[in-house]
Coordinates of N, CA and C in Angstrom, one line a residue:
X1 N -5.3 -30.3 -41.8 CA -4.0 -30.5 -41.3 C -3.7 -29.4 -40.3
X2 N -3.1 -29.8 -39.2 CA -2.8 -28.8 -38.2 C -1.4 -28.1 -38.5
X3 N -1.1 -27.1 -37.8 CA 0.1 -26.4 -38.1 C 1.3 -27.3 -37.7
X4 N 1.2 -28.1 -36.7 CA 2.2 -29.0 -36.3 C 2.5 -30.0 -37.3
X5 N 1.4 -30.6 -37.9 CA 1.6 -31.6 -38.9 C 2.2 -31.0 -40.2
X6 N 1.8 -29.8 -40.5 CA 2.4 -29.1 -41.6 C 3.9 -28.9 -41.4
X7 N 4.3 -28.4 -40.3 CA 5.7 -28.1 -40.0 C 6.5 -29.4 -40.1
X8 N 6.0 -30.5 -39.5 CA 6.7 -31.8 -39.5 C 6.8 -32.3 -40.9
X9 N 5.8 -32.3 -41.7 CA 5.9 -32.7 -43.1 C 6.8 -31.9 -43.9
X10 N 6.8 -30.6 -43.7 CA 7.7 -29.7 -44.5 C 9.1 -29.9 -44.1
X11 N 9.4 -30.1 -42.8 CA 10.8 -30.4 -42.3 C 11.3 -31.7 -43.0
X12 N 10.5 -32.7 -43.0 CA 10.9 -34.0 -43.6 C 11.2 -33.8 -45.1
X13 N 10.3 -33.1 -45.8 CA 10.5 -32.9 -47.2 C 11.8 -32.1 -47.5
X14 N 12.0 -31.0 -46.7 CA 13.2 -30.2 -46.8 C 14.5 -31.0 -46.6
X15 N 14.5 -31.9 -45.6 CA 15.6 -32.7 -45.3 C 15.9 -33.7 -46.5
X16 N 14.9 -34.2 -47.1 CA 15.0 -35.1 -48.2 C 15.6 -34.3 -49.4
X17 N 15.1 -33.1 -49.6 CA 15.5 -32.2 -50.7 C 17.0 -31.9 -50.5
X18 N 17.4 -31.6 -49.3 CA 18.8 -31.2 -49.0 C 19.7 -32.4 -49.3
X19 N 19.2 -33.6 -48.9 CA 20.0 -34.8 -49.2 C 20.2 -35.0 -50.7
X20 N 19.2 -34.8 -51.5 CA 19.3 -35.0 -52.9 C 20.2 -33.9 -53.5
X21 N 20.2 -32.7 -52.9 CA 21.0 -31.6 -53.4 C 22.5 -31.9 -53.1
X22 N 22.7 -32.5 -51.9 CA 24.1 -32.9 -51.5 C 24.7 -34.0 -52.4
X23 N 23.8 -34.9 -52.8 CA 24.3 -36.0 -53.7 C 24.4 -35.6 -55.1
X24 N 23.8 -34.4 -55.4 CA 23.9 -33.9 -56.8 C 22.8 -34.4 -57.7
X25 N 21.7 -34.9 -57.2 CA 20.6 -35.4 -57.9 C 19.6 -34.3 -58.2
X26 N 19.8 -33.6 -59.3 CA 19.0 -32.4 -59.6 C 17.5 -32.8 -59.8
X27 N 17.2 -33.9 -60.5 CA 15.9 -34.2 -60.8 C 15.1 -34.6 -59.6
X28 N 15.7 -35.3 -58.7 CA 15.0 -35.7 -57.4 C 14.8 -34.5 -56.6
X29 N 15.8 -33.6 -56.6 CA 15.7 -32.3 -55.8 C 14.5 -31.5 -56.3
X30 N 14.4 -31.3 -57.6 CA 13.3 -30.6 -58.2 C 12.0 -31.2 -57.9
X31 N 11.9 -32.5 -57.9 CA 10.7 -33.2 -57.5 C 10.3 -32.9 -56.1
X32 N 11.2 -33.0 -55.2 CA 11.0 -32.7 -53.7 C 10.6 -31.2 -53.6
X33 N 11.2 -30.3 -54.3 CA 10.9 -28.9 -54.2 C 9.5 -28.7 -54.7
X34 N 9.1 -29.4 -55.7 CA 7.7 -29.3 -56.2 C 6.7 -29.8 -55.1
X35 N 7.1 -30.9 -54.4 CA 6.2 -31.4 -53.3 C 6.1 -30.4 -52.2
X36 N 7.2 -29.7 -51.9 CA 7.2 -28.7 -50.8 C 6.3 -27.6 -51.2
X37 N 6.4 -27.1 -52.4 CA 5.6 -26.0 -52.9 C 4.1 -26.4 -52.9
X38 N 3.8 -27.6 -53.3 CA 2.4 -28.1 -53.3 C 1.9 -28.2 -51.9
X39 N 2.7 -28.6 -50.9 CA 2.3 -28.7 -49.5 C 2.0 -27.3 -49.0
X40 N 2.9 -26.3 -49.3 CA 2.7 -24.9 -48.9 C 1.3 -24.4 -49.4
X41 N 1.1 -24.6 -50.7 CA -0.2 -24.2 -51.3 C -1.4 -24.8 -50.6
X42 N -1.3 -26.1 -50.4 CA -2.4 -26.8 -49.7 C -2.7 -26.3 -48.3
X43 N -1.6 -26.0 -47.5 CA -1.8 -25.5 -46.2 C -2.3 -24.1 -46.2
X44 N -1.9 -23.2 -47.1 CA -2.4 -21.9 -47.2 C -3.9 -21.9 -47.6
X45 N -4.3 -22.8 -48.5 CA -5.7 -22.9 -48.9 C -6.5 -23.4 -47.7
X46 N -6.0 -24.3 -46.9 CA -6.7 -24.8 -45.7 C -6.9 -23.6 -44.7
X47 N -5.8 -22.8 -44.5 CA -5.9 -21.7 -43.6 C -7.0 -20.7 -44.0
X48 N -7.0 -20.4 -45.3 CA -8.0 -19.5 -45.9 C -9.4 -20.0 -45.7
X49 N -9.6 -21.3 -45.9 CA -10.9 -21.9 -45.7 C -11.4 -21.8 -44.3
X50 N -10.5 -22.1 -43.4 CA -10.8 -22.1 -41.9 C -11.1 -20.6 -41.5
X51 N -10.4 -19.7 -42.0 CA -10.6 -18.3 -41.7 C -12.0 -17.8 -42.2
X52 N -12.3 -18.2 -43.4 CA -13.6 -17.8 -44.0 C -14.7 -18.5 -43.3
X53 N -14.5 -19.7 -42.8 CA -15.6 -20.4 -42.1 C -15.8 -19.7 -40.7
X54 N -14.7 -19.2 -40.1 CA -14.9 -18.5 -38.8 C -15.6 -17.2 -39.0
X55 N -15.2 -16.5 -40.1 CA -15.9 -15.2 -40.4 C -17.4 -15.4 -40.7
X56 N -17.7 -16.5 -41.4 CA -19.2 -16.7 -41.6 C -19.9 -17.1 -40.3
X57 N -19.2 -17.8 -39.4 CA -19.8 -18.1 -38.2 C -20.0 -16.9 -37.3
X58 N -19.0 -15.9 -37.4 CA -19.2 -14.7 -36.6 C -20.4 -13.9 -37.2
X59 N -20.5 -13.8 -38.5 CA -21.6 -13.1 -39.1 C -22.9 -13.7 -38.7
X60 N -23.0 -15.0 -38.6 CA -24.2 -15.7 -38.2 C -24.6 -15.4 -36.8
X61 N -23.6 -15.3 -35.9 CA -23.8 -14.9 -34.5 C -24.4 -13.5 -34.4
X62 N -23.9 -12.6 -35.2 CA -24.4 -11.2 -35.2 C -25.9 -11.2 -35.7
X63 N -26.1 -11.9 -36.8 CA -27.5 -12.0 -37.4 C -28.4 -12.6 -36.4
X64 N -28.0 -13.7 -35.7 CA -28.9 -14.3 -34.7 C -29.2 -13.4 -33.5
X65 N -28.2 -12.7 -33.1 CA -28.4 -11.8 -32.0 C -29.4 -10.7 -32.3
X66 N -29.3 -10.2 -33.6 CA -30.3 -9.2 -34.0 C -31.7 -9.7 -34.2
X67 N -31.8 -11.0 -34.6 CA -33.0 -11.6 -34.8 C -33.8 -11.8 -33.5
X68 N -33.1 -12.0 -32.4 CA -33.8 -12.2 -31.2 C -33.9 -11.0 -30.4
X69 N -33.5 -9.8 -30.9 CA -33.7 -8.6 -30.3 C -32.6 -8.1 -29.4
X70 N -31.5 -8.7 -29.4 CA -30.4 -8.3 -28.6 C -29.8 -7.0 -29.3
X71 N -29.7 -5.9 -28.5 CA -29.2 -4.7 -29.1 C -27.7 -4.5 -28.8
X72 N -26.9 -4.9 -29.7 CA -25.5 -4.8 -29.5 C -24.9 -3.8 -30.5
X73 N -23.8 -3.1 -30.1 CA -23.2 -2.1 -30.9 C -22.6 -2.8 -32.2
X74 N -22.7 -2.0 -33.3 CA -22.2 -2.6 -34.5 C -20.9 -1.8 -34.9
X75 N -19.9 -2.5 -35.2 CA -18.6 -1.9 -35.6 C -18.6 -1.3 -37.0
X76 N -18.2 -0.1 -37.1 CA -18.1 0.5 -38.4 C -16.8 0.2 -39.1
X77 N -16.8 -0.5 -40.2 CA -15.5 -1.0 -40.8 C -14.6 0.2 -41.2
X78 N -13.4 0.1 -40.9 CA -12.4 1.0 -41.3 C -12.2 2.2 -40.3
X79 N -13.2 2.6 -39.6 CA -13.1 3.7 -38.7 C -12.6 3.4 -37.3
X80 N -12.9 2.2 -36.9 CA -12.6 1.8 -35.5 C -13.6 2.4 -34.6
X81 N -14.7 2.9 -35.1 CA -15.7 3.5 -34.2 C -16.8 2.6 -34.0
X82 N -17.6 2.8 -33.0 CA -18.7 1.9 -32.7 C -19.9 2.8 -32.6
X83 N -21.0 2.3 -33.2 CA -22.3 3.1 -33.2 C -23.1 2.5 -32.0
X84 N -23.5 3.4 -31.1 CA -24.3 3.0 -29.9 C -25.8 3.0 -30.4
X85 N -26.3 1.8 -30.5 CA -27.7 1.6 -31.0 C -28.7 1.4 -29.9
X86 N -28.4 1.9 -28.7 CA -29.3 1.7 -27.6 C -30.6 2.5 -27.7
X87 N -30.5 3.6 -28.3 CA -31.7 4.5 -28.5 C -31.9 4.6 -30.0
X88 N -33.0 4.0 -30.5 CA -33.2 4.1 -32.0 C -33.4 5.6 -32.4
X89 N -32.8 6.0 -33.5 CA -33.0 7.4 -33.9 C -32.0 8.3 -33.3
X90 N -31.4 8.0 -32.2 CA -30.4 8.8 -31.6 C -29.1 8.1 -31.4
X91 N -28.5 7.6 -32.5 CA -27.3 6.9 -32.4 C -26.1 7.8 -32.1
X92 N -25.3 7.4 -31.2 CA -24.1 8.2 -30.9 C -22.9 7.4 -31.4
X93 N -21.8 8.1 -31.8 CA -20.6 7.5 -32.2 C -19.7 7.5 -31.0
X94 N -19.2 6.3 -30.7 CA -18.3 6.1 -29.5 C -16.9 5.8 -30.1
X95 N -16.0 6.6 -29.8 CA -14.6 6.3 -30.2 C -13.9 5.7 -29.0
X96 N -12.6 5.4 -29.2 CA -11.9 4.8 -28.1 C -11.6 5.8 -27.0
X97 N -11.9 7.0 -27.3 CA -11.6 8.1 -26.2 C -12.9 8.5 -25.6
X98 N -14.1 8.0 -26.0 CA -15.3 8.3 -25.3 C -16.4 8.6 -26.4
X99 N -17.5 9.2 -25.9 CA -18.6 9.6 -26.8 C -18.3 10.8 -27.6
X100 N -18.5 10.8 -28.8 CA -18.3 11.9 -29.7 C -19.6 12.7 -29.7
X101 N -19.6 13.9 -29.0 CA -20.8 14.7 -28.8 C -20.8 15.8 -29.8
X102 N -21.9 16.4 -30.0 CA -22.1 17.5 -31.0 C -21.5 18.7 -30.4
X103 N -21.3 19.8 -31.2 CA -20.7 21.0 -30.7 C -21.6 21.7 -29.7
X104 N -22.9 21.6 -29.9 CA -23.8 22.2 -28.9 C -23.7 21.5 -27.6
X105 N -23.6 20.2 -27.6 CA -23.5 19.4 -26.3 C -22.2 19.8 -25.6
X106 N -21.1 20.0 -26.4 CA -19.8 20.4 -25.9 C -19.9 21.8 -25.2
X107 N -20.6 22.7 -25.8 CA -20.8 24.1 -25.2 C -21.6 24.0 -23.9
X108 N -22.6 23.1 -24.0 CA -23.5 23.0 -22.8 C -22.7 22.4 -21.6
X109 N -21.8 21.4 -21.9 CA -21.0 20.8 -20.9 C -20.0 21.8 -20.3
X110 N -19.4 22.6 -21.2 CA -18.4 23.6 -20.7 C -19.1 24.6 -19.8
X111 N -20.3 25.1 -20.2 CA -21.1 26.0 -19.4 C -21.4 25.4 -18.1
X112 N -21.8 24.2 -18.1 CA -22.2 23.5 -16.8 C -21.0 23.4 -15.9
X113 N -19.9 23.1 -16.4 CA -18.7 22.9 -15.6 C -17.9 24.1 -15.3
X114 N -18.3 25.3 -15.8 CA -17.6 26.5 -15.6 C -17.5 26.9 -14.2
X115 N -16.3 27.4 -13.8 CA -16.1 27.8 -12.4 C -16.7 29.1 -12.2
X116 N -17.5 29.2 -11.1 CA -18.2 30.5 -10.8 C -17.5 31.2 -9.7

């Protein structure tokens, strides 16, 4: 079910429930309310299934790219950092601000750029 279909079905059910509430029919109102809640649960389950399927597809793409030798950076979960895997054994951490260099490399860069 698409989002548009869900919204249309839910609007129709809510309108019916409001009509039953206005006429004072408590049993019919409760039945429509249960239908609305079931529709909500069904739609949420469909969304989760679709999201899980997309996640599995993304994992498959990553695995396929590694299988054919494409060297792509891998995202480190939680940190927002990327590991540069271009040179095996010499991985660099790339943050959103640039390459995270060692302290020695920082000193060497400062010495190289020093004004003489």
